[in-house]
Amino acid sequence: MIKWTFFLLIITTNLCFGQSGNNTIQGEILLPDFSPTLLQRGKSYRSPNPNRSAEKNRLDGLNVPSRNIYISLHPKSFQAKFVQKDARITQREKTFFPNIVAITAESTVYLLNEDEHYHNIYSLTPKARFNIGRRPPGNVYAKKISKVGVVKLGCDIHPEMGAVILSLDTPYFTKIKANGTYTISGLPDGEYELRVYHPAFRAHREPVSLERGRVVKKDINLKNKA
Amino acid sequence: MLVKKLALWTTISIFLPLSLLAQLKLDWNAWADLELSKAQANSHYFYNQIHKNKLDWRLGFSDINLVTTAQLDSNWVIQVRAQLKRNANQALDAFLMPAAFIQYQPKKQSWRLALGRYIIPFGSFTERQHPKDRTFINIPLAYSFYQNVAAQLGYVDDLGETKTEVDEMVFWGSTMVYYGGYTQGLKFDWDIDEADRWIWSLSIGNSSPNILDSPFARENWGISTRLRYRPAYFWEQGVSLSTGTFVQRTSLFDQLPAHPKQWLLGTDWRTGIGFWELTGEVIGAWYRAPVFDRDSATFGANEVEFSSMAFSTQLRYETPFISGLYLAYRFDFISFSKLEDSQWDSRVEAHNFGMGYKINRFLLLRTNYLLQYKADRPNWEQNTFRSTLTLHF
């Protein structure tokens, strides 16, 4: 009797609150032909010193918008289960790498100094203000981010450095692949809002409906959003 | 409005003609300081930027700045800083162009050449006083005037290089190289190694920073050089040397049997750990100048040697519990050698207590209280309260 009651309870709970299906959304991000310049307002007076190392050029090449666009799906018809998704940002060659990371809110970002210099990391973003002081080479600092939204980071010793933590209220997100495509799998049935984020582009949002384990193709045009 | 005027003026005079010649990539940055100040009875403009006739509480803009960087191509860069500055009469009507230079750096090379008007490579304070980077750490306390200013040089009252008009009266001061922080000429920079451990700068130019009337007069020329070494990631050490006449050409110059000479030797350091930073600097100055006979109002054949020694240190603490808040203390000291049983200027010491708070990326609030003592004046009557809200655009 107890076994049957427990079994019925599980079934009922799933019918009421659970989601079925294993949907996938995929597509291509259409980017403008030129590389958009990230607005530097309020950041620094650019030092006219163009001296750059090969490693610095490599990191900057990986930090370009076409490699760091994030696509996220935000459930509208159900509450997504919290999943901790941590991330890592390193400071190397006076550069944050990667300069954009996405996490789920309440997750931890590990901040590494892999440079030969002192570095600092601070945020003046409301509800996410912090300052970790000067950190020597080799230091790792774990910072839990509770705020949902964009958290902007800077280094007060090297003002040309900047990074963004995209703290999301959904576990369903991914980063654009090198070939400009994206795929998010394991999505329950339901209504979603699809969002695309990179600070060099205006925000893109659109509704998406997923059901019965389908693979939905959704290309996103950012050509006019730079 | 003033910023727009500055931008317009700079664009029309410099970048519009250049844009006809090349395709420019422009960066614009601007900032303004809104200042609330009050000074004690014996305040002196040369020491704290508040003249004794202007002691009352005052709220107003002390300066508005516009920095423009134009990337001509991968090798050539132009940088201009235009400034509207408050004069000694507290009116915001002095238009200056403190920096305007063109820089050449060949591809894959670690040296650079700059021609024009730029920050003088001597010590660390020049960079801090006129920051080209918007760093919270590097912005100085809520004062910018510095030590090493003497009212006279070798008994010649008006042989100073810095002329200031207050209520239609002209005040002269002779200064060391720091006063103003800019010079015009040719500068060579070399990042000796890739990791920025060694950086060497050499400038040949007119090292009287405030001279705009006769910027190319031969009496003003000199050499300044600085070698910065980083022995460890938490420690930067600089050594600077400067020599030249550095004295403004005046009508007295034609009477001089020999021109005054100045040698400066300085060392500066910066070290920090966690939320603490300690910076400091020692500068020695040695002068040789003709002796002025006050009775006959003529120069004798003799020259006289005299010197000064300056020291300053600043301790800063950023509070981890209130992000964006710092507390700071700074101590300045300068003493002068004796000339014929009397000192050629009076010893000065100053204690600065400061606090700053970065409200957001565009607003920085700084407040400080300056306790200043000069030996020939009543004790501590040059004290100054100053609170500055820096607005970035």
Coordinates of C-alpha atoms in Angstrom, one line a residue:
Chain A
M1 CA 0.0 0.0 0.0
I2 CA 2.8 2.4 1.0
K3 CA 4.7 1.5 -2.2
W4 CA 1.6 2.3 -4.4
T5 CA 1.0 5.6 -2.6
F6 CA 4.6 6.6 -3.1
F7 CA 4.5 5.6 -6.8
L8 CA 1.3 7.7 -7.4
L9 CA 2.8 10.7 -5.6
I10 CA 5.8 10.6 -8.0
I11 CA 3.6 10.4 -11.0
T12 CA 1.4 13.2 -9.8
T13 CA 4.4 15.5 -9.0
N14 CA 5.8 14.9 -12.5
L15 CA 2.5 15.6 -14.2
C16 CA 2.0 18.8 -12.2
F17 CA 5.5 20.3 -12.0
G18 CA 7.9 18.3 -14.2
Q19 CA 8.7 18.8 -17.9
S20 CA 9.1 16.1 -20.4
G21 CA 11.0 16.2 -23.7
N22 CA 14.6 16.5 -24.7
N23 CA 14.5 19.4 -27.1
T24 CA 17.4 21.0 -29.0
I25 CA 17.8 24.4 -30.4
Q26 CA 20.5 25.2 -32.8
G27 CA 21.4 27.7 -35.5
E28 CA 23.8 30.2 -36.8
I29 CA 24.7 33.7 -35.6
L30 CA 24.9 36.0 -38.5
L31 CA 27.5 38.7 -37.8
P32 CA 28.3 41.9 -39.5
D33 CA 31.2 41.9 -42.0
F34 CA 33.2 44.2 -39.9
S35 CA 34.4 43.6 -36.3
P36 CA 32.4 45.9 -34.1
T37 CA 34.4 48.1 -31.7
L38 CA 33.5 47.8 -28.1
L39 CA 32.5 51.1 -26.7
Q40 CA 35.2 52.2 -24.2
R41 CA 33.2 54.9 -22.6
G42 CA 34.2 55.6 -19.0
K43 CA 37.0 53.1 -19.1
S44 CA 40.4 54.7 -19.8
Y45 CA 42.5 57.2 -21.6
R46 CA 44.2 55.0 -24.1
S47 CA 47.9 55.1 -23.6
P48 CA 49.5 55.6 -27.0
N49 CA 51.8 52.6 -26.6
P50 CA 51.0 50.1 -29.3
N51 CA 53.7 47.7 -28.1
R52 CA 52.2 44.2 -28.0
S53 CA 53.5 40.7 -27.6
A54 CA 52.5 37.7 -29.7
E55 CA 50.6 36.2 -26.8
K56 CA 48.7 39.4 -26.2
N57 CA 47.7 39.4 -29.9
R58 CA 46.6 35.8 -29.6
L59 CA 44.4 36.5 -26.5
D60 CA 42.9 39.6 -28.1
G61 CA 42.1 37.5 -31.2
L62 CA 40.2 35.1 -29.0
N63 CA 38.4 37.9 -27.1
V64 CA 36.7 39.3 -30.2
P65 CA 32.9 39.4 -30.3
S66 CA 32.6 36.6 -32.9
R67 CA 34.1 34.1 -30.4
N68 CA 32.3 35.3 -27.2
I69 CA 28.6 35.7 -27.9
Y70 CA 26.4 34.0 -25.4
I71 CA 23.0 32.5 -26.3
S72 CA 20.6 31.7 -23.4
L73 CA 17.1 30.3 -23.1
H74 CA 14.9 31.6 -20.2
P75 CA 11.9 29.4 -19.4
K76 CA 8.6 31.3 -19.2
S77 CA 6.2 28.5 -18.6
F78 CA 8.1 26.7 -15.8
Q79 CA 10.7 27.3 -13.2
A80 CA 14.2 26.1 -14.2
K81 CA 16.0 24.0 -11.7
F82 CA 19.1 25.7 -10.2
V83 CA 22.3 24.2 -11.5
Q84 CA 25.6 25.6 -10.4
K85 CA 27.8 26.5 -13.4
D86 CA 31.1 28.0 -12.3
A87 CA 33.6 29.8 -14.6
R88 CA 37.2 30.9 -14.7
I89 CA 38.7 34.2 -15.8
T90 CA 42.4 34.6 -16.0
Q91 CA 44.6 37.7 -16.2
R92 CA 47.5 37.3 -18.6
E93 CA 49.5 39.8 -20.7
K94 CA 47.4 42.5 -19.1
T95 CA 44.3 41.0 -20.6
F96 CA 41.3 39.3 -19.1
F97 CA 40.8 36.0 -20.7
P98 CA 38.1 35.3 -21.6
N99 CA 36.7 38.8 -21.4
I100 CA 33.2 37.5 -21.2
V101 CA 32.0 34.5 -19.2
A102 CA 28.5 33.2 -18.4
I103 CA 27.5 31.6 -15.1
T104 CA 24.3 30.8 -13.3
A105 CA 23.6 33.2 -10.5
E106 CA 24.9 32.0 -7.1
S107 CA 27.8 30.3 -8.9
T108 CA 31.5 31.0 -8.4
V109 CA 33.9 32.7 -10.7
Y110 CA 37.5 31.8 -10.1
L111 CA 39.8 34.8 -10.8
L112 CA 43.4 33.9 -11.6
N113 CA 46.4 36.1 -12.0
E114 CA 48.7 34.3 -14.4
D115 CA 50.7 37.4 -15.3
E116 CA 54.0 38.8 -14.1
H117 CA 52.3 41.8 -12.6
Y118 CA 50.2 42.7 -9.7
H119 CA 46.6 42.8 -10.8
N120 CA 43.4 44.0 -9.2
I121 CA 39.8 43.1 -9.9
Y122 CA 36.9 45.3 -8.9
S123 CA 33.3 45.7 -9.8
L124 CA 31.3 48.9 -9.4
T125 CA 28.1 47.2 -10.7
P126 CA 25.2 47.9 -8.2
K127 CA 24.5 44.9 -6.0
A128 CA 27.7 43.3 -7.1
R129 CA 30.3 45.8 -5.9
F130 CA 33.6 44.2 -4.8
N131 CA 37.3 44.8 -4.8
I132 CA 39.8 42.0 -4.3
G133 CA 42.8 44.3 -3.8
R134 CA 46.2 43.7 -5.4
R135 CA 46.7 40.1 -6.2
P136 CA 50.2 38.7 -6.9
P137 CA 51.1 36.3 -9.7
G138 CA 49.7 32.8 -9.1
N139 CA 46.9 34.0 -6.9
V140 CA 43.4 32.5 -7.3
Y141 CA 40.4 34.2 -5.8
A142 CA 36.9 32.6 -5.7
K143 CA 34.1 35.1 -6.0
K144 CA 30.5 34.0 -5.7
I145 CA 28.1 36.1 -7.8
S146 CA 24.6 36.4 -6.6
K147 CA 23.3 39.2 -8.8
V148 CA 21.4 38.2 -12.0
G149 CA 22.5 40.3 -14.9
V150 CA 25.7 41.8 -16.2
V151 CA 28.6 42.4 -13.8
K152 CA 31.4 44.6 -15.2
L153 CA 35.0 43.9 -14.1
G154 CA 38.0 46.2 -14.2
C155 CA 41.6 46.2 -13.1
D156 CA 42.5 49.3 -11.2
I157 CA 46.2 49.0 -12.0
H158 CA 45.7 48.4 -15.7
P159 CA 42.7 50.5 -16.8
E160 CA 42.8 49.1 -20.4
M161 CA 41.6 45.8 -19.0
G162 CA 37.9 45.0 -18.8
A163 CA 35.7 41.9 -18.6
V164 CA 32.1 41.0 -18.1
I165 CA 30.4 38.3 -16.1
L166 CA 27.0 37.4 -17.5
S167 CA 25.1 36.0 -14.5
L168 CA 22.0 34.1 -15.7
D169 CA 18.8 32.8 -14.0
T170 CA 18.8 29.8 -16.3
P171 CA 21.1 26.8 -16.8
Y172 CA 20.3 26.7 -20.5
F173 CA 23.0 28.7 -22.2
T174 CA 26.0 28.2 -24.5
K175 CA 28.7 30.2 -26.2
I176 CA 29.0 30.6 -30.0
K177 CA 31.2 28.1 -31.7
A178 CA 34.2 29.0 -33.8
N179 CA 32.2 28.4 -36.9
G180 CA 29.5 30.8 -35.8
T181 CA 26.9 28.2 -34.8
Y182 CA 25.4 27.2 -31.5
T183 CA 23.5 24.3 -30.0
I184 CA 21.7 23.9 -26.7
S185 CA 20.3 20.4 -25.9
G186 CA 18.4 18.8 -23.1
L187 CA 15.7 21.5 -23.1
P188 CA 12.3 20.5 -21.5
D189 CA 9.1 21.3 -23.3
G190 CA 7.8 24.8 -22.7
E191 CA 7.8 28.5 -23.6
Y192 CA 11.2 30.3 -23.6
E193 CA 12.7 33.6 -24.3
L194 CA 15.9 33.3 -26.4
R195 CA 18.5 36.0 -25.6
V196 CA 21.8 36.8 -27.2
Y197 CA 24.4 38.8 -25.4
H198 CA 27.6 40.5 -26.2
P199 CA 28.4 44.1 -25.0
A200 CA 29.3 45.1 -28.6
F201 CA 25.8 44.3 -29.8
R202 CA 22.4 45.5 -28.9
A203 CA 20.4 43.0 -26.9
H204 CA 18.5 40.4 -28.9
R205 CA 15.4 38.7 -27.5
E206 CA 12.7 36.6 -29.1
P207 CA 10.1 34.0 -27.9
V208 CA 10.7 30.3 -28.6
S209 CA 8.3 27.4 -28.1
L210 CA 9.8 23.9 -27.7
E211 CA 7.8 20.6 -27.5
R212 CA 7.9 16.8 -28.1
G213 CA 11.7 16.5 -28.3
R214 CA 12.2 18.4 -31.5
V215 CA 15.3 20.0 -32.9
V216 CA 14.4 23.6 -33.7
K217 CA 16.6 25.6 -36.0
K218 CA 16.9 29.3 -35.2
D219 CA 19.3 31.6 -37.0
I220 CA 20.0 35.0 -35.4
N221 CA 20.9 38.0 -37.3
L222 CA 23.1 40.5 -35.6
K223 CA 24.2 42.3 -38.7
N224 CA 22.3 45.4 -37.8
K225 CA 22.8 45.3 -34.1
A226 CA 26.4 46.3 -33.8
Chain B
M1 CA 28.8 73.2 -22.6
L2 CA 32.5 74.0 -21.9
V3 CA 33.4 70.5 -22.8
K4 CA 31.6 70.8 -26.1
K5 CA 33.5 74.0 -26.7
L6 CA 36.8 72.3 -25.9
A7 CA 36.0 69.4 -28.2
L8 CA 34.9 71.8 -31.0
W9 CA 38.0 73.9 -30.6
T10 CA 40.4 70.9 -30.6
T11 CA 38.6 69.3 -33.5
I12 CA 38.6 72.4 -35.7
S13 CA 42.2 73.4 -34.9
I14 CA 43.9 70.0 -35.0
F15 CA 41.9 67.1 -36.1
L16 CA 39.9 68.5 -38.9
P17 CA 43.1 69.5 -40.9
L18 CA 44.6 66.1 -40.0
S19 CA 41.5 64.2 -41.1
L20 CA 42.0 65.7 -44.6
L21 CA 45.4 64.0 -44.7
A22 CA 44.7 60.7 -43.2
Q23 CA 41.9 58.5 -42.0
L24 CA 41.8 59.0 -38.3
K25 CA 40.6 56.8 -35.5
L26 CA 39.7 59.1 -32.6
D27 CA 39.3 58.4 -28.9
W28 CA 37.7 61.2 -26.8
N29 CA 37.9 61.4 -23.0
A30 CA 36.9 64.3 -20.8
W31 CA 36.8 65.0 -17.1
A32 CA 36.0 67.9 -14.9
D33 CA 36.7 68.6 -11.2
L34 CA 34.0 70.3 -9.2
E35 CA 35.7 71.6 -6.1
L36 CA 34.6 72.8 -2.7
S37 CA 37.5 74.5 -0.8
K38 CA 38.4 76.6 2.2
A39 CA 41.8 77.9 3.3
Q40 CA 43.3 79.4 6.4
A41 CA 44.6 83.0 6.8
N42 CA 48.1 82.6 5.4
S43 CA 47.3 80.5 2.5
H44 CA 49.7 80.9 -0.5
Y45 CA 48.8 80.1 -4.1
F46 CA 52.1 78.5 -4.8
Y47 CA 51.6 75.9 -2.1
N48 CA 47.9 75.0 -2.2
Q49 CA 46.4 76.8 -5.1
I50 CA 44.4 79.2 -2.9
H51 CA 45.6 82.7 -2.7
K52 CA 45.4 84.6 0.6
N53 CA 42.8 87.0 -0.8
K54 CA 40.6 84.1 -1.8
L55 CA 40.1 82.2 1.4
D56 CA 36.4 81.8 1.7
W57 CA 34.3 78.7 1.0
R58 CA 34.1 78.2 -2.7
L59 CA 32.3 75.8 -4.9
G60 CA 33.1 75.7 -8.5
F61 CA 34.9 73.9 -11.3
S62 CA 38.6 74.0 -10.9
D63 CA 39.4 72.5 -14.3
I64 CA 37.8 70.8 -17.3
N65 CA 39.9 68.5 -19.5
L66 CA 39.6 66.9 -22.8
V67 CA 42.0 64.2 -24.0
T68 CA 42.0 63.1 -27.6
T69 CA 44.0 60.3 -29.1
A70 CA 44.2 60.0 -32.8
Q71 CA 45.6 56.8 -34.3
L72 CA 46.9 57.9 -37.7
D73 CA 48.1 54.4 -38.6
S74 CA 49.8 51.5 -36.9
N75 CA 52.9 53.6 -36.3
W76 CA 51.8 57.1 -35.7
V77 CA 49.7 58.5 -32.8
I78 CA 48.7 62.0 -31.9
Q79 CA 47.5 62.9 -28.4
V80 CA 46.2 66.3 -27.3
R81 CA 45.0 67.4 -23.9
A82 CA 43.1 70.7 -23.8
Q83 CA 42.2 72.2 -20.5
L84 CA 40.2 75.0 -19.0
K85 CA 41.7 75.9 -15.7
R86 CA 40.9 78.1 -12.8
N87 CA 43.4 80.9 -12.4
A88 CA 44.7 82.4 -9.2
N89 CA 41.6 84.8 -9.2
Q90 CA 39.5 81.7 -9.1
A91 CA 37.9 82.3 -12.5
L92 CA 37.6 79.4 -14.9
D93 CA 39.0 81.2 -17.9
A94 CA 42.6 80.0 -18.5
F95 CA 42.7 77.9 -21.6
L96 CA 45.8 75.7 -21.8
M97 CA 47.0 72.9 -24.0
P98 CA 49.2 71.0 -21.6
A99 CA 49.9 68.1 -23.9
A100 CA 50.0 67.9 -27.7
F101 CA 52.4 65.5 -29.2
I102 CA 52.9 63.2 -32.1
Q103 CA 54.4 59.8 -31.4
Y104 CA 56.1 57.3 -33.7
Q105 CA 56.6 53.7 -32.9
P106 CA 57.8 51.3 -35.6
K107 CA 56.1 48.0 -35.8
K108 CA 57.5 45.2 -33.6
Q109 CA 59.9 47.7 -32.0
S110 CA 59.9 48.6 -28.3
W111 CA 61.0 52.2 -28.6
R112 CA 59.0 55.3 -29.3
L113 CA 59.7 58.9 -30.2
A114 CA 57.4 61.7 -29.3
L115 CA 57.6 65.3 -30.5
G116 CA 55.6 68.1 -29.0
R117 CA 54.5 68.8 -25.5
Y118 CA 54.3 65.8 -23.1
I119 CA 54.6 64.7 -19.5
I120 CA 58.2 65.2 -18.4
P121 CA 60.0 61.9 -17.6
F122 CA 61.1 62.7 -14.1
G123 CA 60.0 60.9 -11.0
S124 CA 56.6 59.4 -10.5
F125 CA 54.4 62.3 -9.5
T126 CA 54.2 63.9 -12.9
E127 CA 52.4 60.9 -14.2
R128 CA 50.2 60.7 -11.2
Q129 CA 49.4 64.4 -11.3
H130 CA 48.3 64.3 -14.9
P131 CA 47.0 60.7 -15.3
K132 CA 46.6 59.5 -18.8
D133 CA 45.0 56.4 -17.5
R134 CA 41.8 56.5 -15.5
T135 CA 42.9 54.4 -12.7
F136 CA 41.5 54.7 -9.2
I137 CA 44.8 53.8 -7.6
N138 CA 46.8 56.4 -9.5
I139 CA 44.6 59.4 -9.1
P140 CA 46.3 61.6 -6.5
L141 CA 44.6 63.0 -3.5
A142 CA 42.5 66.1 -3.8
Y143 CA 45.4 68.4 -4.4
S144 CA 47.7 68.7 -7.3
F145 CA 50.2 71.4 -6.4
Y146 CA 53.4 70.1 -5.2
Q147 CA 56.4 70.8 -3.2
N148 CA 59.7 72.2 -4.5
V149 CA 58.5 75.7 -5.1
A150 CA 60.6 78.5 -3.9
A151 CA 59.7 82.1 -4.1
Q152 CA 63.1 83.3 -5.1
L153 CA 66.3 82.0 -6.7
G154 CA 69.7 83.3 -5.7
Y155 CA 68.4 86.5 -4.3
V156 CA 66.8 87.4 -7.5
D157 CA 63.2 88.0 -6.7
D158 CA 61.8 88.1 -10.1
L159 CA 64.0 85.5 -11.8
G160 CA 61.5 82.8 -11.1
E161 CA 60.0 80.9 -14.0
T162 CA 56.4 80.9 -12.8
K163 CA 54.4 84.0 -13.1
T164 CA 51.0 84.2 -11.4
E165 CA 48.7 87.2 -11.4
V166 CA 46.4 87.7 -8.4
D167 CA 44.2 90.8 -8.3
E168 CA 46.4 92.3 -11.0
M169 CA 49.6 91.8 -8.9
V170 CA 52.2 89.6 -10.4
F171 CA 53.9 87.0 -8.2
W172 CA 57.0 85.2 -9.3
G173 CA 58.2 81.8 -8.1
S174 CA 61.1 79.7 -9.2
T175 CA 60.3 76.1 -9.2
M176 CA 61.9 72.8 -9.7
V177 CA 61.0 70.6 -12.7
Y178 CA 57.9 69.2 -11.2
Y179 CA 55.8 72.3 -11.1
G180 CA 53.3 71.8 -13.9
G181 CA 54.6 68.4 -15.1
Y182 CA 54.8 69.0 -18.8
T183 CA 57.6 70.0 -21.1
Q184 CA 58.0 70.5 -24.8
G185 CA 60.7 68.9 -26.9
L186 CA 61.7 65.5 -28.1
K187 CA 61.2 62.3 -26.0
F188 CA 62.5 58.9 -26.4
D189 CA 61.0 55.9 -24.6
W190 CA 62.3 52.4 -24.6
D191 CA 60.6 49.3 -23.0
I192 CA 63.9 47.5 -22.6
D193 CA 62.3 44.1 -22.0
E194 CA 58.8 42.7 -22.9
A195 CA 57.7 42.2 -19.4
D196 CA 58.0 46.0 -18.7
R197 CA 60.7 45.4 -16.0
W198 CA 62.9 48.1 -17.4
I199 CA 61.7 51.3 -19.0
W200 CA 64.0 54.1 -20.0
S201 CA 62.8 57.6 -21.0
L202 CA 64.9 60.6 -22.2
S203 CA 63.7 64.0 -23.0
I204 CA 65.5 66.9 -24.5
G205 CA 63.3 70.0 -24.2
N206 CA 62.2 73.1 -22.5
S207 CA 61.8 71.9 -19.0
S208 CA 60.2 74.9 -17.6
P209 CA 56.7 73.4 -17.8
N210 CA 54.7 76.5 -17.3
I211 CA 56.4 78.6 -20.0
L212 CA 54.2 79.2 -22.9
D213 CA 55.4 82.8 -23.7
S214 CA 58.8 81.8 -25.0
P215 CA 58.8 78.0 -25.3
F216 CA 61.8 77.8 -27.5
A217 CA 64.1 80.3 -25.8
R218 CA 67.5 78.7 -25.5
E219 CA 67.7 79.7 -21.8
N220 CA 65.0 77.2 -21.0
W221 CA 66.4 74.0 -22.5
G222 CA 67.5 71.0 -20.5
I223 CA 67.6 67.2 -20.3
S224 CA 65.5 64.9 -18.2
T225 CA 65.7 61.2 -18.0
R226 CA 64.2 58.4 -15.9
L227 CA 64.9 54.7 -15.6
R228 CA 62.2 52.6 -14.0
Y229 CA 63.0 49.2 -12.8
R230 CA 60.6 46.6 -11.4
P231 CA 62.7 44.2 -9.2
A232 CA 59.6 42.3 -8.1
Y233 CA 55.9 42.4 -9.0
F234 CA 55.1 44.4 -5.8
W235 CA 58.0 46.9 -6.2
E236 CA 58.8 49.6 -8.7
Q237 CA 61.8 51.8 -8.4
G238 CA 62.7 54.8 -10.5
V239 CA 65.8 56.9 -10.8
S240 CA 65.6 60.3 -12.4
L241 CA 68.1 62.9 -13.5
S242 CA 67.6 66.3 -14.9
T243 CA 69.9 69.2 -15.8
G244 CA 69.5 72.6 -17.5
T245 CA 68.8 76.2 -16.9
F246 CA 65.0 75.9 -16.6
V247 CA 64.5 79.5 -15.8
Q248 CA 62.1 81.7 -17.7
R249 CA 63.7 84.3 -19.9
T250 CA 63.1 87.8 -18.4
S251 CA 64.5 91.2 -19.0
L252 CA 67.1 90.4 -16.4
F253 CA 68.5 87.6 -18.5
D254 CA 70.4 90.0 -20.7
Q255 CA 72.3 91.4 -17.7
L256 CA 73.4 88.0 -16.4
P257 CA 77.1 87.2 -16.6
A258 CA 76.2 83.5 -16.4
H259 CA 72.9 81.7 -16.6
P260 CA 71.6 79.8 -13.6
K261 CA 72.1 76.0 -13.7
Q262 CA 70.0 73.4 -12.1
W263 CA 70.7 69.7 -11.4
L264 CA 68.1 67.4 -10.1
L265 CA 68.6 63.8 -8.9
G266 CA 65.6 61.8 -7.6
T267 CA 64.5 58.3 -6.8
D268 CA 60.9 57.1 -6.4
W269 CA 59.3 53.9 -5.3
R270 CA 56.0 52.2 -5.3
T271 CA 55.2 49.1 -3.4
G272 CA 51.9 47.5 -2.4
I273 CA 50.3 44.4 -1.0
G274 CA 46.7 43.4 -0.7
F275 CA 44.8 46.6 0.0
W276 CA 47.8 48.7 0.9
E277 CA 50.1 50.9 -1.2
L278 CA 53.1 52.8 -0.2
T279 CA 54.7 55.3 -2.6
G280 CA 57.4 57.9 -2.1
E281 CA 60.0 60.0 -3.6
V282 CA 63.3 61.8 -2.7
I283 CA 64.6 64.7 -4.8
G284 CA 67.8 66.6 -4.4
A285 CA 68.2 69.9 -6.3
W286 CA 71.5 71.8 -6.8
Y287 CA 71.6 75.3 -8.2
R288 CA 74.4 77.6 -9.4
A289 CA 73.2 81.2 -10.0
P290 CA 74.8 84.6 -10.3
V291 CA 74.6 86.8 -7.2
F292 CA 72.3 89.7 -7.3
D293 CA 73.4 92.9 -5.3
R294 CA 70.2 94.3 -3.9
D295 CA 71.8 97.7 -3.2
S296 CA 73.1 98.4 -6.7
A297 CA 70.5 96.2 -8.4
T298 CA 73.1 94.6 -10.5
F299 CA 74.7 91.2 -10.8
G300 CA 78.2 90.6 -9.6
A301 CA 80.7 88.3 -11.2
N302 CA 80.4 85.7 -8.4
E303 CA 78.2 82.7 -8.6
V304 CA 76.6 81.1 -5.6
E305 CA 75.7 77.5 -5.0
F306 CA 72.7 76.3 -3.1
S307 CA 70.5 73.3 -2.8
S308 CA 67.3 71.8 -1.6
M309 CA 66.1 68.4 -0.5
A310 CA 62.6 67.1 -0.8
F311 CA 60.9 64.0 0.5
S312 CA 57.4 62.8 0.2
T313 CA 55.6 59.6 1.0
Q314 CA 52.0 58.4 0.7
L315 CA 50.2 55.5 2.3
R316 CA 46.9 54.4 0.9
Y317 CA 44.5 51.8 2.2
E318 CA 41.5 50.6 0.2
T319 CA 38.8 49.2 2.4
P320 CA 37.7 45.7 1.4
F321 CA 34.5 46.1 3.4
I322 CA 33.3 49.2 1.5
S323 CA 34.3 48.7 -2.2
G324 CA 35.5 51.8 -3.8
L325 CA 36.5 53.6 -0.6
Y326 CA 40.1 54.5 0.2
L327 CA 41.9 56.3 3.0
A328 CA 45.2 58.0 2.5
Y329 CA 47.9 59.9 4.3
R330 CA 50.7 61.8 2.7
F331 CA 53.7 63.6 4.1
D332 CA 55.7 66.2 2.2
F333 CA 58.9 67.9 3.3
I334 CA 61.4 70.3 1.7
S335 CA 64.4 72.0 3.2
F336 CA 66.8 74.5 1.7
S337 CA 70.5 75.1 2.1
K338 CA 71.9 78.3 3.7
L339 CA 73.1 81.3 1.8
E340 CA 75.3 83.7 3.7
D341 CA 74.1 82.6 7.0
S342 CA 70.4 82.6 6.0
Q343 CA 68.4 80.0 4.2
W344 CA 67.4 81.0 0.7
D345 CA 63.9 79.8 1.4
S346 CA 62.0 78.4 4.3
R347 CA 61.4 74.8 5.2
V348 CA 58.0 73.4 4.3
E349 CA 56.3 70.4 5.7
A350 CA 52.8 69.2 5.0
H351 CA 50.5 66.4 6.3
N352 CA 47.6 65.4 4.1
F353 CA 44.7 63.3 5.3
G354 CA 42.5 62.1 2.5
M355 CA 39.6 59.9 1.7
G356 CA 38.1 59.0 -1.6
Y357 CA 35.1 57.1 -2.8
K358 CA 34.5 55.9 -6.3
I359 CA 30.7 56.2 -6.7
N360 CA 30.7 54.6 -10.1
R361 CA 32.8 54.4 -13.2
F362 CA 32.1 58.1 -13.9
L363 CA 32.1 59.7 -10.5
L364 CA 35.0 59.9 -8.0
L365 CA 34.7 61.9 -4.8
R366 CA 37.8 62.9 -2.9
T367 CA 38.2 64.9 0.3
N368 CA 41.3 65.9 2.1
Y369 CA 42.6 68.2 4.8
L370 CA 46.0 69.7 4.4
L371 CA 48.1 70.7 7.4
Q372 CA 50.9 72.8 6.1
Y373 CA 53.7 74.5 7.9
K374 CA 56.2 76.9 6.5
A375 CA 59.0 78.1 8.7
D376 CA 58.6 81.9 8.1
R377 CA 54.9 81.9 8.5
P378 CA 52.6 81.5 11.6
N379 CA 52.2 77.8 12.4
W380 CA 49.8 75.8 10.3
E381 CA 48.0 78.8 8.9
Q382 CA 48.1 77.5 5.4
N383 CA 45.8 74.7 6.2
T384 CA 43.3 73.8 3.4
F385 CA 40.2 71.8 3.2
R386 CA 39.4 70.6 -0.3
S387 CA 36.7 68.2 -1.6
T388 CA 36.6 67.3 -5.2
L389 CA 34.0 65.5 -7.3
T390 CA 35.6 64.3 -10.5
L391 CA 33.2 63.8 -13.3
H392 CA 34.3 61.6 -16.2
F393 CA 32.5 61.8 -19.5

